[in-house]
CSV table of C-alpha atoms in Angstrom, one decimal:
chain,number,residue,atom,x,y,z
Q,1,ALA,CA,15.8,-4.8,28.3
Q,2,GLN,CA,19.5,-5.1,28.3
Q,3,SER,CA,21.9,-6.9,30.7
Q,4,VAL,CA,25.5,-7.8,31.0
Q,5,THR,CA,27.1,-10.8,32.6
Q,6,GLN,CA,30.6,-10.8,33.8
Q,7,LEU,CA,31.3,-14.3,35.2
Q,8,GLY,CA,33.5,-14.4,38.3
Q,9,SER,CA,34.5,-11.4,40.3
Q,10,HIS,CA,38.3,-11.8,40.3
Q,11,VAL,CA,41.0,-12.8,37.8
Q,12,SER,CA,44.6,-13.2,38.7
Q,13,VAL,CA,47.4,-13.4,36.1
Q,14,SER,CA,51.2,-13.3,36.0
Q,15,GLU,CA,53.0,-10.3,34.6
Q,16,GLY,CA,53.5,-11.0,30.9
Q,17,ALA,CA,50.6,-13.5,30.6
Q,18,LEU,CA,47.5,-13.2,28.5
Q,19,VAL,CA,44.6,-11.2,30.0
Q,20,LEU,CA,41.1,-12.5,29.2
Q,21,LEU,CA,38.1,-10.9,30.8
Q,22,ARG,CA,34.8,-12.3,29.7
Q,23,CYS,CA,31.6,-10.4,29.0
Q,24,ASN,CA,28.3,-11.6,27.7
Q,25,TYR,CA,25.4,-9.4,27.0
Q,26,SER,CA,21.7,-9.6,26.4
Q,27,SER,CA,19.9,-7.1,24.2
Q,28,SER,CA,16.8,-7.2,22.1
Q,29,VAL,CA,18.2,-4.6,19.7
Q,30,PRO,CA,21.7,-4.2,18.2
Q,31,PRO,CA,23.9,-3.1,21.0
Q,32,TYR,CA,26.7,-0.7,21.6
Q,33,LEU,CA,29.3,-2.3,23.8
Q,34,PHE,CA,31.8,-0.7,26.1
Q,35,TRP,CA,34.6,-1.6,28.5
Q,36,TYR,CA,35.4,0.8,31.3
Q,37,VAL,CA,38.3,0.6,33.8
Q,38,GLN,CA,38.6,1.8,37.3
Q,39,TYR,CA,42.2,2.1,38.6
Q,40,PRO,CA,42.6,2.2,42.4
Q,41,ASN,CA,41.5,5.5,43.9
Q,42,GLN,CA,40.5,6.8,40.5
Q,43,GLY,CA,37.3,7.3,38.6
Q,44,LEU,CA,36.0,5.1,35.8
Q,45,GLN,CA,37.4,5.8,32.3
Q,46,LEU,CA,36.6,4.4,28.9
Q,47,LEU,CA,38.9,1.6,27.6
Q,48,LEU,CA,37.2,1.0,24.3
Q,49,LYS,CA,33.8,0.8,22.6
Q,50,TYR,CA,32.1,-1.0,19.8
Q,51,THR,CA,29.4,0.8,17.8
Q,52,THR,CA,29.4,-0.4,14.2
Q,53,GLY,CA,31.9,-1.6,11.6
Q,54,ALA,CA,34.9,-3.7,12.5
Q,55,THR,CA,34.1,-6.2,15.2
Q,56,LEU,CA,37.6,-6.1,16.7
Q,57,VAL,CA,38.2,-2.9,18.5
Q,58,LYS,CA,41.4,-1.6,20.0
Q,59,GLY,CA,41.5,0.6,23.1
Q,60,ILE,CA,44.0,2.2,25.3
Q,61,ASN,CA,46.9,0.5,27.0
Q,62,GLY,CA,47.1,-2.4,24.5
Q,63,PHE,CA,43.6,-3.8,25.3
Q,64,GLU,CA,41.2,-5.0,22.6
Q,65,ALA,CA,37.8,-6.6,22.4
Q,66,GLU,CA,35.9,-8.5,19.8
Q,67,PHE,CA,32.2,-8.3,19.3
Q,68,LYS,CA,30.8,-11.7,18.4
Q,69,LYS,CA,27.1,-11.5,17.7
Q,70,SER,CA,26.6,-15.3,17.4
Q,71,GLU,CA,28.0,-15.7,20.9
Q,72,THR,CA,26.6,-12.5,22.3
Q,73,SER,CA,30.0,-11.8,23.7
Q,74,PHE,CA,32.5,-8.9,24.0
Q,75,HIS,CA,35.5,-10.3,25.7
Q,76,LEU,CA,38.4,-8.1,26.6
Q,77,THR,CA,42.0,-9.2,26.0
Q,78,LYS,CA,45.5,-8.1,26.3
Q,79,PRO,CA,48.5,-10.2,25.1
Q,80,SER,CA,50.8,-9.4,27.9
Q,81,ALA,CA,49.7,-8.2,31.3
Q,82,HIS,CA,51.5,-5.4,33.1
Q,83,MET,CA,51.5,-4.6,36.8
Q,84,SER,CA,49.8,-1.3,36.0
Q,85,ASP,CA,46.8,-3.2,34.6
Q,86,ALA,CA,45.6,-4.1,38.0
Q,87,ALA,CA,42.2,-2.5,38.3
Q,88,GLU,CA,38.5,-3.2,38.2
Q,89,TYR,CA,37.0,-3.7,34.7
Q,90,PHE,CA,33.4,-3.1,33.8
Q,91,CYS,CA,31.6,-4.2,30.6
Q,92,ALA,CA,28.6,-2.2,29.6
Q,93,VAL,CA,25.8,-2.2,26.9
Q,94,SER,CA,23.5,0.3,25.5
Q,95,ARG,CA,20.9,0.4,22.8
Q,96,ARG,CA,22.2,1.3,19.4
Q,97,ALA,CA,19.3,3.5,18.5
Q,98,GLY,CA,16.6,5.4,20.2
Q,99,ALA,CA,16.4,8.2,22.7
Q,100,ASN,CA,16.6,5.9,25.7
Q,101,SER,CA,20.1,4.6,25.5
Q,102,LYS,CA,21.1,4.3,29.1
Q,103,LEU,CA,24.3,2.4,29.8
Q,104,THR,CA,23.9,-0.8,31.7
Q,105,PHE,CA,27.0,-2.1,33.5
Q,106,GLY,CA,28.0,-5.6,34.6
Q,107,LYS,CA,29.2,-6.2,38.1
Q,108,GLY,CA,32.8,-5.8,37.2
Q,109,ILE,CA,35.9,-8.0,37.5
Q,110,THR,CA,38.9,-7.2,39.6
Q,111,LEU,CA,42.2,-8.0,37.8
Q,112,SER,CA,45.3,-8.7,39.8
Q,113,VAL,CA,48.7,-9.0,38.2
Q,114,ARG,CA,51.4,-11.1,40.0
Q,115,PRO,CA,55.0,-10.2,39.6
O,1,GLY,CA,35.7,22.9,35.3
O,2,ALA,CA,37.3,20.4,33.0
O,3,GLY,CA,35.7,17.3,34.5
O,4,VAL,CA,32.6,16.1,36.3
O,5,SER,CA,32.5,17.4,39.8
O,6,GLN,CA,30.7,15.8,42.7
O,7,SER,CA,30.2,17.1,46.2
O,8,PRO,CA,30.6,16.3,48.9
O,9,SER,CA,33.3,13.7,48.4
O,10,ASN,CA,32.3,12.1,51.7
O,11,LYS,CA,29.1,12.2,53.7
O,12,VAL,CA,28.4,10.6,57.0
O,13,THR,CA,24.8,10.8,58.2
O,14,GLU,CA,22.6,9.2,60.8
O,15,LYS,CA,19.9,6.8,59.8
O,16,GLY,CA,16.6,8.6,59.1
O,17,LYS,CA,18.2,11.9,58.0
O,18,ASP,CA,17.9,13.3,54.4
O,19,VAL,CA,20.9,13.8,52.2
O,20,GLU,CA,21.6,15.7,49.0
O,21,LEU,CA,24.4,14.8,46.6
O,22,ARG,CA,25.4,17.3,43.9
O,23,CYS,CA,26.8,16.7,40.5
O,24,ASP,CA,28.2,19.4,38.1
O,25,PRO,CA,28.6,17.8,34.7
O,26,ILE,CA,31.0,18.9,32.0
O,27,SER,CA,29.7,22.0,30.4
O,28,GLY,CA,27.5,21.3,27.3
O,29,HIS,CA,27.0,17.7,28.1
O,30,THR,CA,23.3,16.8,27.5
O,31,ALA,CA,23.3,13.3,29.1
O,32,LEU,CA,23.7,12.8,32.9
O,33,TYR,CA,23.6,9.6,34.8
O,34,TRP,CA,23.6,8.6,38.5
O,35,TYR,CA,24.9,5.2,39.5
O,36,ARG,CA,25.5,3.6,42.8
O,37,GLN,CA,28.5,1.4,43.4
O,38,SER,CA,28.4,-1.0,46.3
O,39,LEU,CA,31.1,-3.6,47.1
O,40,GLY,CA,30.5,-6.7,45.0
O,41,GLN,CA,27.5,-5.2,43.3
O,42,GLY,CA,29.1,-3.3,40.4
O,43,LEU,CA,27.5,-0.2,39.1
O,44,GLU,CA,23.8,0.0,39.7
O,45,PHE,CA,21.9,2.4,37.4
O,46,LEU,CA,19.8,4.9,39.3
O,47,ILE,CA,18.5,7.6,36.9
O,48,TYR,CA,19.3,9.1,33.5
O,49,PHE,CA,18.7,12.6,32.1
O,50,GLN,CA,19.0,13.2,28.4
O,51,GLY,CA,18.4,16.7,27.2
O,52,ASN,CA,14.8,17.9,27.6
O,53,SER,CA,13.4,14.3,27.6
O,54,ALA,CA,11.7,12.9,30.6
O,55,PRO,CA,14.3,11.3,32.8
O,56,ASP,CA,14.6,7.5,33.0
O,57,LYS,CA,13.9,6.8,36.7
O,58,SER,CA,13.6,3.1,36.3
O,59,GLY,CA,16.7,2.4,38.5
O,60,LEU,CA,15.7,4.3,41.6
O,61,PRO,CA,15.4,1.7,44.3
O,62,SER,CA,12.5,3.3,46.3
O,63,ASP,CA,10.5,6.4,46.5
O,64,ARG,CA,12.9,7.7,49.1
O,65,PHE,CA,15.2,8.4,46.1
O,66,SER,CA,14.7,11.3,43.8
O,67,ALA,CA,16.8,13.5,41.5
O,68,GLU,CA,16.4,16.6,39.5
O,69,ARG,CA,18.5,18.4,36.9
O,70,THR,CA,18.1,22.2,36.9
O,71,GLY,CA,18.6,24.1,33.7
O,72,GLY,CA,20.0,21.1,31.9
O,73,SER,CA,23.2,21.3,34.0
O,74,VAL,CA,23.6,20.7,37.7
O,75,SER,CA,21.9,17.6,39.2
O,76,THR,CA,21.0,16.8,42.8
O,77,LEU,CA,20.3,13.3,44.0
O,78,THR,CA,18.2,13.3,47.2
O,79,ILE,CA,17.8,10.4,49.6
O,80,GLN,CA,15.1,10.8,52.2
O,81,ARG,CA,15.0,9.0,55.5
O,82,THR,CA,18.4,7.3,54.8
O,83,GLN,CA,18.9,3.6,55.7
O,84,GLN,CA,22.1,1.7,56.4
O,85,GLU,CA,21.7,-0.1,53.1
O,86,ASP,CA,22.0,3.2,51.3
O,87,SER,CA,25.7,3.3,52.2
O,88,ALA,CA,27.6,3.2,48.9
O,89,VAL,CA,29.6,5.4,46.5
O,90,TYR,CA,27.2,7.5,44.4
O,91,LEU,CA,28.7,8.2,41.0
O,92,CYS,CA,27.6,10.8,38.5
O,93,ALA,CA,28.6,10.7,34.8
O,94,SER,CA,27.9,12.9,31.8
O,95,SER,CA,28.3,12.6,28.1
O,96,GLY,CA,27.9,14.7,25.0
O,97,GLY,CA,24.9,12.7,23.9
O,98,ALA,CA,23.3,9.3,23.7
O,99,ASN,CA,25.9,6.5,23.3
O,100,GLU,CA,28.8,8.9,23.7
O,101,LYS,CA,31.7,8.3,26.0
O,102,LEU,CA,30.8,8.8,29.6
O,103,PHE,CA,33.0,10.9,31.9
O,104,PHE,CA,32.7,10.0,35.5
O,105,GLY,CA,33.1,12.1,38.6
O,106,SER,CA,35.0,10.8,41.6
O,107,GLY,CA,31.9,10.0,43.5
O,108,THR,CA,30.4,10.7,46.9
O,109,GLN,CA,31.0,8.1,49.6
O,110,LEU,CA,27.9,8.0,51.6
O,111,SER,CA,28.0,6.3,55.0
O,112,VAL,CA,24.7,5.9,57.0
O,113,LEU,CA,25.3,5.1,60.6
């Protein structure tokens, strides 16, 4: 079974500050890891994903995440927050192999950006 | 259409009534998911269809919930004898295959009075 833990439900940062959204996963097999974002009144869209290869992955809008197997983590970062980054962010995990590779999401974190 | 289409966008029903929610995935996508999004609960997995394989129904919360996918395309999620706790946004997503990027619909906001 797979699961995702996103500690806390809300993060608030100042514009220009570092954004760090934490994600820890549990998986009995090598995982695929994802971050999705949901902007206000919009559907979810993929920010970035890790499958194999380089453990630091870059996504849209300046976000990146690093897969750390030893820590079972896939934290999302952005060096400098922008007002337009205010949204809800979901971390997700799926199995790397096998037909049953459903995506399991965390509970999400709401990011607020203060001017 | 170009994206995942869900209908209706909003549904208000009375407790005890049955409802049907529809999802039109992106043409050619073999994988289709249903999720439920409740305030503070994140995205709760309901059911997953992948090609011709048997669907993964492990997330359906009770036997009042069922879903089918006809002809490998359109899917219908049915909730029988709705309860107030069924009120949520029901999201459909599709992808080109296992572990591929998911494209989400805008969801159906279900309100059970």
